[in-house]
Amino acid sequence: QIQLVESGGDLVQPGESLTLSCTASGFTADHSAIYWFRQAPGKERERVSCMSVLDGTTELADSVKGRFSVSRDSAKNTMYLQMSGLMPEDTGVYYCETDLVRRCIRSDNLAYWGEGTLVTVSA
């Protein structure tokens, strides 16, 4: 069965850094574009990033450019979201997602996602 498990969420102060992990099972993540989404209570679900395996490019939302980056560890079948300069508006539940397609697609309705990990940025 295809599964995605996020970890690494924490309570941090503004300006601090945090790295989230997403471990995949049931498929080879290196063959699929992997997305990070986030959602805070009362706010819309927001696409944070997509890493394509078609051309190796990474897409980042304007709200996180210059502060967030993504990477993969193929041997561990794990994806990472590295976050720095965290701000209160970054607070939310973060999900990694995929549709098992190599390229990043425009639709936000993807087939698979994990249970999420909570990031809280507060002084």
The first five atom37 places (N, CA, C, CB, O) and aatype in JSON, in Angstrom:
{
  "aatype": [5, 9, 5, 10, 19, 6, 15, 7, 7, 3, 10, 19, 5, 14, 7, 6, 15, 10, 16, 10, 15, 4, 16, 0, 15, 7, 13, 16, 0, 3, 8, 15, 0, 9, 18, 17, 13, 1, 5, 0, 14, 7, 11, 6, 1, 6, 1, 19, 15, 4, 12, 15, 19, 10, 3, 7, 16, 16, 6, 10, 0, 3, 15, 19, 11, 7, 1, 13, 15, 19, 15, 1, 3, 15, 0, 11, 2, 16, 12, 18, 10, 5, 12, 15, 7, 10, 12, 14, 6, 3, 16, 7, 19, 18, 18, 4, 6, 16, 3, 10, 19, 1, 1, 4, 9, 1, 15, 3, 2, 10, 0, 18, 17, 7, 6, 7, 16, 10, 19, 16, 19, 15, 0],
  "atom_mask": [
    [1, 1, 1, 1, 1],
    [1, 1, 1, 1, 1],
    [1, 1, 1, 1, 1],
    [1, 1, 1, 1, 1],
    [1, 1, 1, 1, 1],
    [1, 1, 1, 1, 1],
    [1, 1, 1, 1, 1],
    [1, 1, 1, 0, 1],
    [1, 1, 1, 0, 1],
    [1, 1, 1, 1, 1],
    [1, 1, 1, 1, 1],
    [1, 1, 1, 1, 1],
    [1, 1, 1, 1, 1],
    [1, 1, 1, 1, 1],
    [1, 1, 1, 0, 1],
    [1, 1, 1, 1, 1],
    [1, 1, 1, 1, 1],
    [1, 1, 1, 1, 1],
    [1, 1, 1, 1, 1],
    [1, 1, 1, 1, 1],
    [1, 1, 1, 1, 1],
    [1, 1, 1, 1, 1],
    [1, 1, 1, 1, 1],
    [1, 1, 1, 1, 1],
    [1, 1, 1, 1, 1],
    [1, 1, 1, 0, 1],
    [1, 1, 1, 1, 1],
    [1, 1, 1, 1, 1],
    [1, 1, 1, 1, 1],
    [1, 1, 1, 1, 1],
    [1, 1, 1, 1, 1],
    [1, 1, 1, 1, 1],
    [1, 1, 1, 1, 1],
    [1, 1, 1, 1, 1],
    [1, 1, 1, 1, 1],
    [1, 1, 1, 1, 1],
    [1, 1, 1, 1, 1],
    [1, 1, 1, 1, 1],
    [1, 1, 1, 1, 1],
    [1, 1, 1, 1, 1],
    [1, 1, 1, 1, 1],
    [1, 1, 1, 0, 1],
    [1, 1, 1, 1, 1],
    [1, 1, 1, 1, 1],
    [1, 1, 1, 1, 1],
    [1, 1, 1, 1, 1],
    [1, 1, 1, 1, 1],
    [1, 1, 1, 1, 1],
    [1, 1, 1, 1, 1],
    [1, 1, 1, 1, 1],
    [1, 1, 1, 1, 1],
    [1, 1, 1, 1, 1],
    [1, 1, 1, 1, 1],
    [1, 1, 1, 1, 1],
    [1, 1, 1, 1, 1],
    [1, 1, 1, 0, 1],
    [1, 1, 1, 1, 1],
    [1, 1, 1, 1, 1],
    [1, 1, 1, 1, 1],
    [1, 1, 1, 1, 1],
    [1, 1, 1, 1, 1],
    [1, 1, 1, 1, 1],
    [1, 1, 1, 1, 1],
    [1, 1, 1, 1, 1],
    [1, 1, 1, 1, 1],
    [1, 1, 1, 0, 1],
    [1, 1, 1, 1, 1],
    [1, 1, 1, 1, 1],
    [1, 1, 1, 1, 1],
    [1, 1, 1, 1, 1],
    [1, 1, 1, 1, 1],
    [1, 1, 1, 1, 1],
    [1, 1, 1, 1, 1],
    [1, 1, 1, 1, 1],
    [1, 1, 1, 1, 1],
    [1, 1, 1, 1, 1],
    [1, 1, 1, 1, 1],
    [1, 1, 1, 1, 1],
    [1, 1, 1, 1, 1],
    [1, 1, 1, 1, 1],
    [1, 1, 1, 1, 1],
    [1, 1, 1, 1, 1],
    [1, 1, 1, 1, 1],
    [1, 1, 1, 1, 1],
    [1, 1, 1, 0, 1],
    [1, 1, 1, 1, 1],
    [1, 1, 1, 1, 1],
    [1, 1, 1, 1, 1],
    [1, 1, 1, 1, 1],
    [1, 1, 1, 1, 1],
    [1, 1, 1, 1, 1],
    [1, 1, 1, 0, 1],
    [1, 1, 1, 1, 1],
    [1, 1, 1, 1, 1],
    [1, 1, 1, 1, 1],
    [1, 1, 1, 1, 1],
    [1, 1, 1, 1, 1],
    [1, 1, 1, 1, 1],
    [1, 1, 1, 1, 1],
    [1, 1, 1, 1, 1],
    [1, 1, 1, 1, 1],
    [1, 1, 1, 1, 1],
    [1, 1, 1, 1, 1],
    [1, 1, 1, 1, 1],
    [1, 1, 1, 1, 1],
    [1, 1, 1, 1, 1],
    [1, 1, 1, 1, 1],
    [1, 1, 1, 1, 1],
    [1, 1, 1, 1, 1],
    [1, 1, 1, 1, 1],
    [1, 1, 1, 1, 1],
    [1, 1, 1, 1, 1],
    [1, 1, 1, 1, 1],
    [1, 1, 1, 0, 1],
    [1, 1, 1, 1, 1],
    [1, 1, 1, 0, 1],
    [1, 1, 1, 1, 1],
    [1, 1, 1, 1, 1],
    [1, 1, 1, 1, 1],
    [1, 1, 1, 1, 1],
    [1, 1, 1, 1, 1],
    [1, 1, 1, 1, 1],
    [1, 1, 1, 1, 1]
  ],
  "atom_positions": [
    [[0.84, -1.18, 0.0], [0.0, 0.0, 0.0], [0.88, 1.24, 0.0], [-0.96, 0.0, 1.22], [1.9, 1.29, 0.7]],
    [[0.5, 2.24, -0.78], [1.26, 3.48, -0.87], [1.03, 4.3, 0.39], [0.86, 4.29, -2.13], [-0.12, 4.55, 0.78]],
    [[2.12, 4.72, 1.03], [2.03, 5.52, 2.24], [3.07, 6.64, 2.21], [2.22, 4.65, 3.48], [4.16, 6.47, 1.67]],
    [[2.71, 7.77, 2.81], [3.61, 8.89, 3.01], [3.5, 9.29, 4.47], [3.26, 10.09, 2.05], [2.4, 9.52, 4.98]],
    [[4.64, 9.38, 5.16], [4.65, 9.69, 6.58], [5.53, 10.9, 6.81], [5.14, 8.48, 7.41], [6.74, 10.86, 6.57]],
    [[4.92, 12.0, 7.27], [5.65, 13.23, 7.56], [6.11, 13.23, 9.01], [4.77, 14.47, 7.28], [5.48, 12.62, 9.88]],
    [[7.22, 13.92, 9.27], [7.72, 14.07, 10.62], [8.56, 15.34, 10.71], [8.54, 12.83, 11.05], [8.94, 15.92, 9.68]],
    [[8.86, 15.77, 11.93], [9.74, 16.91, 12.15], [9.06, 18.18, 12.59], [0.0, 0.0, 0.0], [9.74, 19.15, 12.92]],
    [[7.73, 18.22, 12.61], [7.03, 19.42, 13.04], [7.32, 19.74, 14.49], [0.0, 0.0, 0.0], [7.57, 18.85, 15.31]],
    [[7.29, 21.05, 14.82], [7.65, 21.47, 16.17], [7.11, 22.87, 16.42], [9.19, 21.43, 16.38], [6.61, 23.53, 15.5]],
    [[7.22, 23.31, 17.66], [6.94, 24.69, 18.04], [8.25, 25.46, 18.03], [6.25, 24.77, 19.45], [9.18, 25.11, 18.76]],
    [[8.34, 26.51, 17.21], [9.56, 27.29, 17.08], [9.23, 28.77, 17.15], [10.29, 26.96, 15.76], [8.08, 29.17, 16.96]],
    [[10.25, 29.58, 17.42], [10.09, 31.02, 17.47], [10.37, 31.64, 16.1], [11.0, 31.63, 18.52], [11.09, 31.05, 15.3]],
    [[9.82, 32.81, 15.82], [10.1, 33.48, 14.55], [11.6, 33.64, 14.31], [9.44, 34.84, 14.52], [12.36, 33.95, 15.23]],
    [[12.02, 33.42, 13.06], [13.42, 33.51, 12.68], [14.19, 32.22, 12.77], [0.0, 0.0, 0.0], [15.3, 32.13, 12.25]],
    [[13.64, 31.22, 13.42], [14.33, 29.94, 13.56], [14.16, 29.07, 12.33], [13.83, 29.21, 14.79], [13.41, 29.4, 11.41]],
    [[14.86, 27.93, 12.32], [14.85, 27.0, 11.2], [14.3, 25.65, 11.63], [16.25, 26.84, 10.61], [14.33, 25.3, 12.81]],
    [[13.8, 24.9, 10.66], [13.23, 23.59, 10.92], [13.25, 22.78, 9.63], [11.79, 23.7, 11.48], [13.05, 23.34, 8.55]],
    [[13.5, 21.48, 9.72], [13.49, 20.59, 8.56], [12.44, 19.51, 8.76], [14.88, 19.96, 8.34], [12.43, 18.83, 9.78]],
    [[11.56, 19.35, 7.78], [10.55, 18.32, 7.79], [10.98, 17.16, 6.9], [9.19, 18.89, 7.33], [11.68, 17.37, 5.9]],
    [[10.57, 15.95, 7.27], [10.89, 14.75, 6.5], [9.6, 14.07, 6.04], [11.74, 13.78, 7.32], [8.57, 14.16, 6.71]],
    [[9.68, 13.41, 4.91], [8.57, 12.62, 4.38], [9.14, 11.31, 3.86], [7.78, 13.38, 3.26], [9.88, 11.3, 2.88]],
    [[8.79, 10.21, 4.51], [9.26, 8.9, 4.1], [8.16, 8.17, 3.34], [9.72, 8.08, 5.32], [7.04, 8.05, 3.82]],
    [[8.5, 7.67, 2.15], [7.54, 7.01, 1.29], [7.71, 5.49, 1.36], [7.7, 7.49, -0.15], [8.81, 4.99, 1.56]],
    [[6.61, 4.78, 1.2], [6.63, 3.33, 1.09], [5.57, 2.89, 0.09], [6.38, 2.66, 2.48], [4.58, 3.59, -0.13]],
    [[5.79, 1.73, -0.52], [4.86, 1.22, -1.51], [5.12, 1.72, -2.92], [0.0, 0.0, 0.0], [4.47, 1.26, -3.86]],
    [[6.04, 2.63, -3.08], [6.44, 3.13, -4.4], [7.82, 3.75, -4.27], [5.41, 4.16, -4.96], [8.29, 4.02, -3.17]],
    [[8.46, 3.98, -5.41], [9.77, 4.61, -5.44], [9.58, 6.1, -5.64], [10.67, 4.0, -6.55], [9.22, 6.55, -6.73]],
    [[9.82, 6.87, -4.59], [9.58, 8.31, -4.65], [10.46, 8.99, -5.68], [9.81, 8.93, -3.3], [10.1, 10.05, -6.2]],
    [[11.61, 8.42, -5.98], [12.53, 9.01, -6.95], [11.95, 9.0, -8.36], [13.84, 8.26, -6.94], [12.5, 9.66, -9.25]],
    [[10.86, 8.28, -8.59], [10.22, 8.21, -9.9], [9.02, 9.14, -10.01], [9.78, 6.79, -10.19], [8.37, 9.18, -11.05]],
    [[8.71, 9.9, -8.96], [7.5, 10.7, -8.91], [7.79, 12.1, -8.43], [6.46, 10.05, -8.02], [8.66, 12.32, -7.59]],
    [[7.05, 13.07, -8.97], [7.09, 14.42, -8.44], [6.47, 14.42, -7.04], [6.35, 15.42, -9.37], [5.41, 13.84, -6.83]],
    [[7.13, 15.08, -6.1], [6.68, 15.14, -4.72], [6.36, 16.59, -4.37], [7.75, 14.55, -3.75], [7.11, 17.5, -4.7]],
    [[5.23, 16.78, -3.7], [4.74, 18.11, -3.34], [4.71, 18.27, -1.83], [3.35, 18.35, -3.94], [4.53, 17.3, -1.1]],
    [[4.88, 19.5, -1.38], [4.55, 19.88, -0.01], [3.41, 20.89, -0.05], [5.8, 20.46, 0.72], [3.45, 21.86, -0.79]],
    [[2.38, 20.63, 0.77], [1.27, 21.54, 0.99], [1.2, 21.88, 2.47], [-0.07, 20.93, 0.5], [1.75, 21.17, 3.31]],
    [[0.53, 22.98, 2.77], [0.28, 23.32, 4.16], [-1.11, 23.93, 4.3], [1.36, 24.3, 4.69], [-1.66, 24.48, 3.34]],
    [[-1.67, 23.82, 5.51], [-2.98, 24.39, 5.77], [-3.07, 24.8, 7.24], [-4.1, 23.4, 5.42], [-2.77, 24.02, 8.14]],
    [[-3.49, 26.03, 7.46], [-3.74, 26.54, 8.79], [-5.25, 26.63, 9.01], [-3.07, 27.93, 8.99], [-6.0, 26.79, 8.04]],
    [[-5.72, 26.52, 10.26], [-7.15, 26.63, 10.52], [-7.73, 27.92, 9.97], [-7.42, 26.54, 12.01], [-7.19, 29.0, 10.2]],
    [[-8.83, 27.81, 9.25], [-9.49, 28.97, 8.69], [-8.87, 29.5, 7.42], [0.0, 0.0, 0.0], [-9.36, 30.5, 6.88]],
    [[-7.82, 28.87, 6.92], [-7.17, 29.31, 5.69], [-7.23, 28.22, 4.63], [-5.71, 29.69, 5.97], [-7.44, 27.05, 4.94]],
    [[-7.05, 28.64, 3.39], [-7.07, 27.68, 2.28], [-5.8, 26.86, 2.27], [-7.25, 28.42, 0.95], [-4.75, 27.28, 2.75]],
    [[-5.92, 25.67, 1.71], [-4.77, 24.81, 1.52], [-3.83, 25.44, 0.49], [-5.2, 23.4, 1.09], [-4.28, 25.85, -0.58]],
    [[-2.54, 25.51, 0.79], [-1.56, 26.21, -0.03], [-0.47, 25.26, -0.5], [-0.96, 27.38, 0.75], [0.11, 24.52, 0.3]],
    [[-0.2, 25.28, -1.79], [0.93, 24.53, -2.32], [2.22, 25.25, -1.96], [0.8, 24.35, -3.85], [2.38, 26.43, -2.26]],
    [[3.14, 24.55, -1.32], [4.41, 25.11, -0.91], [5.49, 24.85, -1.95], [4.83, 24.53, 0.43], [6.25, 25.75, -2.29]],
    [[5.56, 23.61, -2.46], [6.64, 23.25, -3.37], [6.28, 22.03, -4.19], [7.92, 23.01, -2.59], [5.37, 21.28, -3.86]],
    [[7.03, 21.85, -5.27], [7.0, 20.62, -6.04], [8.4, 20.36, -6.58], [5.96, 20.7, -7.21], [9.05, 21.27, -7.1]],
    [[8.86, 19.12, -6.45], [10.13, 18.71, -7.02], [9.85, 17.73, -8.14], [11.07, 18.08, -5.94], [9.31, 16.64, -7.9]],
    [[10.2, 18.11, -9.38], [9.96, 17.28, -10.56], [11.13, 16.34, -10.79], [9.73, 18.17, -11.79], [12.29, 16.71, -10.57]],
    [[10.83, 15.12, -11.23], [11.88, 14.19, -11.66], [11.96, 14.11, -13.17], [11.62, 12.8, -11.08], [12.8, 13.39, -13.71]],
    [[11.11, 14.85, -13.88], [11.16, 14.9, -15.33], [12.37, 15.69, -15.81], [9.87, 15.5, -15.89], [13.1, 15.26, -16.69]],
    [[12.57, 16.87, -15.21], [13.69, 17.73, -15.59], [14.55, 18.15, -14.39], [13.18, 18.95, -16.3], [15.51, 18.9, -14.56]],
    [[14.21, 17.68, -13.19], [15.0, 17.97, -12.01], [14.77, 19.33, -11.41], [0.0, 0.0, 0.0], [15.51, 19.74, -10.52]],
    [[13.75, 20.06, -11.86], [13.5, 21.41, -11.36], [12.66, 21.37, -10.1], [12.81, 22.26, -12.43], [11.97, 20.39, -9.81]],
    [[12.73, 22.47, -9.34], [11.95, 22.65, -8.13], [11.11, 23.91, -8.25], [12.87, 22.72, -6.9], [11.61, 24.95, -8.68]],
    [[9.85, 23.82, -7.88], [8.95, 24.96, -7.83], [8.67, 25.31, -6.38], [7.64, 24.67, -8.6], [8.42, 24.43, -5.56]],
    [[8.7, 26.61, -6.07], [8.42, 27.09, -4.73], [7.38, 28.19, -4.8], [9.7, 27.6, -4.05], [7.39, 29.01, -5.71]],
    [[6.48, 28.2, -3.82], [5.5, 29.27, -3.73], [6.21, 30.6, -3.46], [4.47, 28.97, -2.63], [7.25, 30.63, -2.8]],
    [[5.63, 31.69, -3.97], [6.22, 33.01, -3.75], [6.38, 33.32, -2.27], [5.38, 34.08, -4.42], [7.32, 34.02, -1.87]],
    [[5.48, 32.81, -1.46], [5.49, 33.1, -0.04], [6.68, 32.48, 0.7], [4.22, 32.63, 0.58], [6.99, 32.89, 1.82]],
    [[7.36, 31.5, 0.09], [8.46, 30.82, 0.75], [9.77, 30.91, -0.01], [8.11, 29.38, 0.97], [10.79, 30.42, 0.47]],
    [[9.78, 31.53, -1.19], [11.01, 31.64, -1.96], [12.08, 32.39, -1.17], [10.75, 32.36, -3.29], [11.81, 33.41, -0.54]],
    [[13.31, 31.86, -1.22], [14.4, 32.44, -0.49], [14.51, 31.96, 0.94], [0.0, 0.0, 0.0], [15.51, 32.23, 1.61]],
    [[13.5, 31.25, 1.43], [13.51, 30.76, 2.8], [13.41, 29.24, 2.9], [12.38, 31.38, 3.58], [13.98, 28.64, 3.81]],
    [[12.7, 28.61, 1.96], [12.5, 27.16, 1.98], [13.25, 26.52, 0.82], [10.99, 26.81, 1.9], [13.47, 27.16, -0.21]],
    [[13.65, 25.27, 0.99], [14.22, 24.47, -0.08], [13.82, 23.01, 0.1], [15.77, 24.62, -0.12], [13.43, 22.6, 1.19]],
    [[13.91, 22.23, -0.98], [13.52, 20.83, -0.94], [14.66, 19.96, -1.45], [12.24, 20.58, -1.77], [15.5, 20.42, -2.22]],
    [[14.68, 18.7, -1.0], [15.71, 17.76, -1.42], [15.18, 16.34, -1.27], [17.0, 17.97, -0.6], [14.13, 16.11, -0.66]],
    [[15.92, 15.39, -1.82], [15.59, 13.97, -1.73], [16.8, 13.17, -1.26], [15.08, 13.44, -3.09], [17.94, 13.54, -1.53]],
    [[16.53, 12.08, -0.56], [17.53, 11.05, -0.29], [16.98, 9.77, -0.9], [17.82, 10.89, 1.27], [16.14, 9.1, -0.3]],
    [[17.45, 9.44, -2.1], [16.89, 8.32, -2.84], [17.09, 6.99, -2.1], [17.52, 8.24, -4.22], [16.21, 6.14, -2.12]],
    [[18.24, 6.83, -1.45], [18.53, 5.59, -0.74], [17.54, 5.34, 0.39], [19.94, 5.61, -0.2], [17.21, 4.19, 0.68]],
    [[17.06, 6.4, 1.02], [16.12, 6.3, 2.13], [14.67, 6.46, 1.68], [16.44, 7.32, 3.18], [13.76, 6.33, 2.5]],
    [[14.44, 6.75, 0.39], [13.1, 7.0, -0.13], [12.41, 8.1, 0.68], [12.26, 5.7, -0.11], [11.24, 7.99, 1.04]],
    [[13.17, 9.16, 0.96], [12.73, 10.23, 1.84], [12.92, 11.58, 1.18], [13.48, 10.18, 3.17], [13.92, 11.82, 0.49]],
    [[11.96, 12.48, 1.4], [12.02, 13.84, 0.92], [12.1, 14.79, 2.1], [10.8, 14.17, 0.04], [11.62, 14.47, 3.19]],
    [[12.72, 15.96, 1.9], [12.93, 16.92, 2.97], [12.45, 18.3, 2.54], [14.4, 16.97, 3.38], [12.58, 18.68, 1.38]],
    [[11.91, 19.04, 3.48], [11.58, 20.44, 3.32], [12.37, 21.21, 4.36], [10.04, 20.7, 3.46], [12.08, 21.13, 5.55]],
    [[13.37, 21.97, 3.92], [14.21, 22.76, 4.8], [13.65, 24.18, 4.87], [15.68, 22.77, 4.32], [13.48, 24.84, 3.85]],
    [[13.35, 24.63, 6.07], [12.72, 25.92, 6.29], [13.61, 26.78, 7.17], [11.33, 25.74, 6.93], [14.13, 26.32, 8.18]],
    [[13.8, 28.03, 6.77], [14.55, 28.99, 7.55], [13.79, 30.31, 7.58], [15.97, 29.18, 6.98], [12.87, 30.53, 6.8]],
    [[14.2, 31.18, 8.49], [13.53, 32.46, 8.62], [12.04, 32.32, 8.83], [0.0, 0.0, 0.0], [11.25, 33.07, 8.24]],
    [[11.64, 31.39, 9.67], [10.22, 31.08, 9.85], [9.46, 32.27, 10.43], [10.05, 29.87, 10.76], [9.97, 33.0, 11.27]],
    [[8.23, 32.43, 9.95], [7.36, 33.52, 10.37], [6.04, 32.94, 10.86], [7.13, 34.51, 9.21], [5.69, 31.82, 10.51]],
    [[5.29, 33.69, 11.67], [4.01, 33.18, 12.17], [3.07, 32.7, 11.07], [3.32, 34.23, 12.97], [2.32, 31.75, 11.29]],
    [[3.1, 33.33, 9.9], [2.23, 32.92, 8.81], [2.62, 31.58, 8.2], [2.23, 33.96, 7.74], [1.88, 31.03, 7.39]],
    [[3.77, 31.03, 8.58], [4.16, 29.69, 8.16], [3.51, 28.6, 9.0], [5.67, 29.54, 8.22], [3.63, 27.41, 8.69]],
    [[2.82, 28.97, 10.05], [2.15, 28.01, 10.92], [1.11, 27.21, 10.15], [1.5, 28.72, 12.1], [0.35, 27.76, 9.35]],
    [[1.07, 25.91, 10.39], [0.07, 25.06, 9.77], [0.48, 23.61, 9.81], [0.0, 0.0, 0.0], [1.57, 23.26, 10.26]],
    [[-0.42, 22.76, 9.34], [-0.12, 21.35, 9.16], [0.48, 21.16, 7.78], [-1.4, 20.47, 9.36], [-0.11, 21.58, 6.78]],
    [[1.63, 20.54, 7.71], [2.35, 20.34, 6.46], [2.18, 18.9, 5.99], [3.85, 20.69, 6.63], [2.34, 17.96, 6.76]],
    [[1.85, 18.75, 4.71], [1.62, 17.45, 4.1], [2.55, 17.25, 2.9], [0.15, 17.31, 3.67], [2.77, 18.19, 2.14]],
    [[3.09, 16.06, 2.73], [3.73, 15.71, 1.47], [2.76, 14.87, 0.65], [5.07, 14.95, 1.71], [2.02, 14.06, 1.19]],
    [[2.78, 15.09, -0.67], [1.78, 14.5, -1.53], [2.41, 14.1, -2.87], [0.62, 15.47, -1.75], [3.47, 14.58, -3.24]],
    [[1.72, 13.2, -3.59], [2.17, 12.79, -4.91], [0.99, 12.24, -5.7], [3.3, 11.75, -4.81], [-0.01, 11.82, -5.12]],
    [[1.12, 12.23, -7.02], [0.16, 11.55, -7.89], [0.85, 10.49, -8.74], [-0.55, 12.56, -8.79], [0.26, 9.96, -9.69]],
    [[2.11, 10.17, -8.42], [2.92, 9.16, -9.08], [3.29, 9.53, -10.51], [2.2, 7.84, -9.07], [3.65, 8.66, -11.3]],
    [[3.2, 10.81, -10.85], [3.6, 11.33, -12.15], [4.93, 12.06, -12.0], [2.51, 12.27, -12.75], [5.17, 12.69, -10.98]],
    [[5.77, 11.98, -12.99], [7.12, 12.52, -12.89], [7.18, 14.04, -12.86], [7.94, 12.03, -14.02], [8.03, 14.62, -12.18]],
    [[6.28, 14.7, -13.59], [6.31, 16.15, -13.69], [5.36, 16.8, -12.7], [5.97, 16.59, -15.11], [4.43, 16.16, -12.22]],
    [[5.61, 18.06, -12.38], [4.72, 18.83, -11.53], [3.52, 19.27, -12.35], [5.46, 20.05, -10.93], [3.67, 19.92, -13.39]],
    [[2.32, 18.93, -11.89], [1.1, 19.29, -12.59], [0.45, 20.48, -11.91], [0.13, 18.1, -12.64], [0.78, 20.81, -10.78]],
    [[-0.49, 21.13, -12.62], [-1.11, 22.35, -12.1], [-2.2, 22.05, -11.09], [-1.68, 23.16, -13.24], [-2.42, 22.85, -10.19]],
    [[-2.89, 20.93, -11.22], [-3.95, 20.58, -10.3], [-3.41, 20.34, -8.9], [-4.7, 19.35, -10.79], [-2.35, 19.74, -8.73]],
    [[-4.16, 20.82, -7.88], [-3.81, 20.58, -6.49], [-4.53, 19.37, -5.9], [-4.11, 21.8, -5.66], [-4.37, 19.07, -4.72]],
    [[-5.31, 18.68, -6.71], [-6.04, 17.5, -6.27], [-5.2, 16.27, -6.59], [-7.45, 17.41, -6.95], [-5.32, 15.69, -7.67]],
    [[-4.35, 15.88, -5.66], [-3.41, 14.79, -5.88], [-3.91, 13.51, -5.21], [-2.03, 15.16, -5.35], [-4.76, 13.55, -4.33]],
    [[-3.37, 12.38, -5.65], [-3.93, 11.09, -5.28], [-3.54, 10.63, -3.88], [-3.5, 10.06, -6.27], [-4.34, 9.99, -3.21]],
    [[-2.34, 10.96, -3.44], [-1.83, 10.4, -2.19], [-1.22, 11.48, -1.32], [-0.8, 9.31, -2.48], [-0.57, 12.41, -1.81]],
    [[-1.43, 11.35, -0.01], [-0.85, 12.27, 0.95], [-0.78, 11.61, 2.32], [-1.68, 13.57, 1.03], [-1.44, 10.6, 2.56]],
    [[0.03, 12.18, 3.2], [0.17, 11.64, 4.54], [-0.77, 12.31, 5.52], [0.0, 0.0, 0.0], [-1.63, 13.1, 5.12]],
    [[-0.6, 12.01, 6.79], [-1.45, 12.57, 7.83], [-1.02, 13.97, 8.26], [-1.47, 11.66, 9.03], [-1.77, 14.66, 8.95]],
    [[0.17, 14.4, 7.87], [0.64, 15.74, 8.14], [1.45, 15.84, 9.42], [0.0, 0.0, 0.0], [1.38, 14.97, 10.29]],
    [[2.21, 16.93, 9.53], [2.96, 17.23, 10.73], [2.8, 18.73, 11.02], [4.48, 16.84, 10.58], [2.86, 19.55, 10.11]],
    [[2.59, 19.07, 12.28], [2.23, 20.43, 12.67], [3.47, 21.28, 12.93], [1.35, 20.41, 13.92], [4.36, 20.89, 13.68]],
    [[3.51, 22.45, 12.29], [4.54, 23.46, 12.52], [3.86, 24.68, 13.12], [5.29, 23.82, 11.2], [2.94, 25.23, 12.53]],
    [[4.31, 25.1, 14.28], [3.78, 26.29, 14.94], [4.91, 27.28, 15.16], [3.1, 25.92, 16.29], [5.91, 26.97, 15.81]],
    [[4.75, 28.48, 14.6], [5.75, 29.54, 14.73], [5.13, 30.65, 15.58], [6.2, 30.09, 13.32], [4.2, 31.33, 15.15]],
    [[5.66, 30.82, 16.78], [5.09, 31.77, 17.72], [6.15, 32.2, 18.72], [3.88, 31.17, 18.44], [7.0, 31.4, 19.12]],
    [[6.08, 33.47, 19.12], [6.96, 33.97, 20.16], [6.43, 33.65, 21.55], [7.15, 35.47, 20.01], [7.05, 34.01, 22.55]]
  ]
}
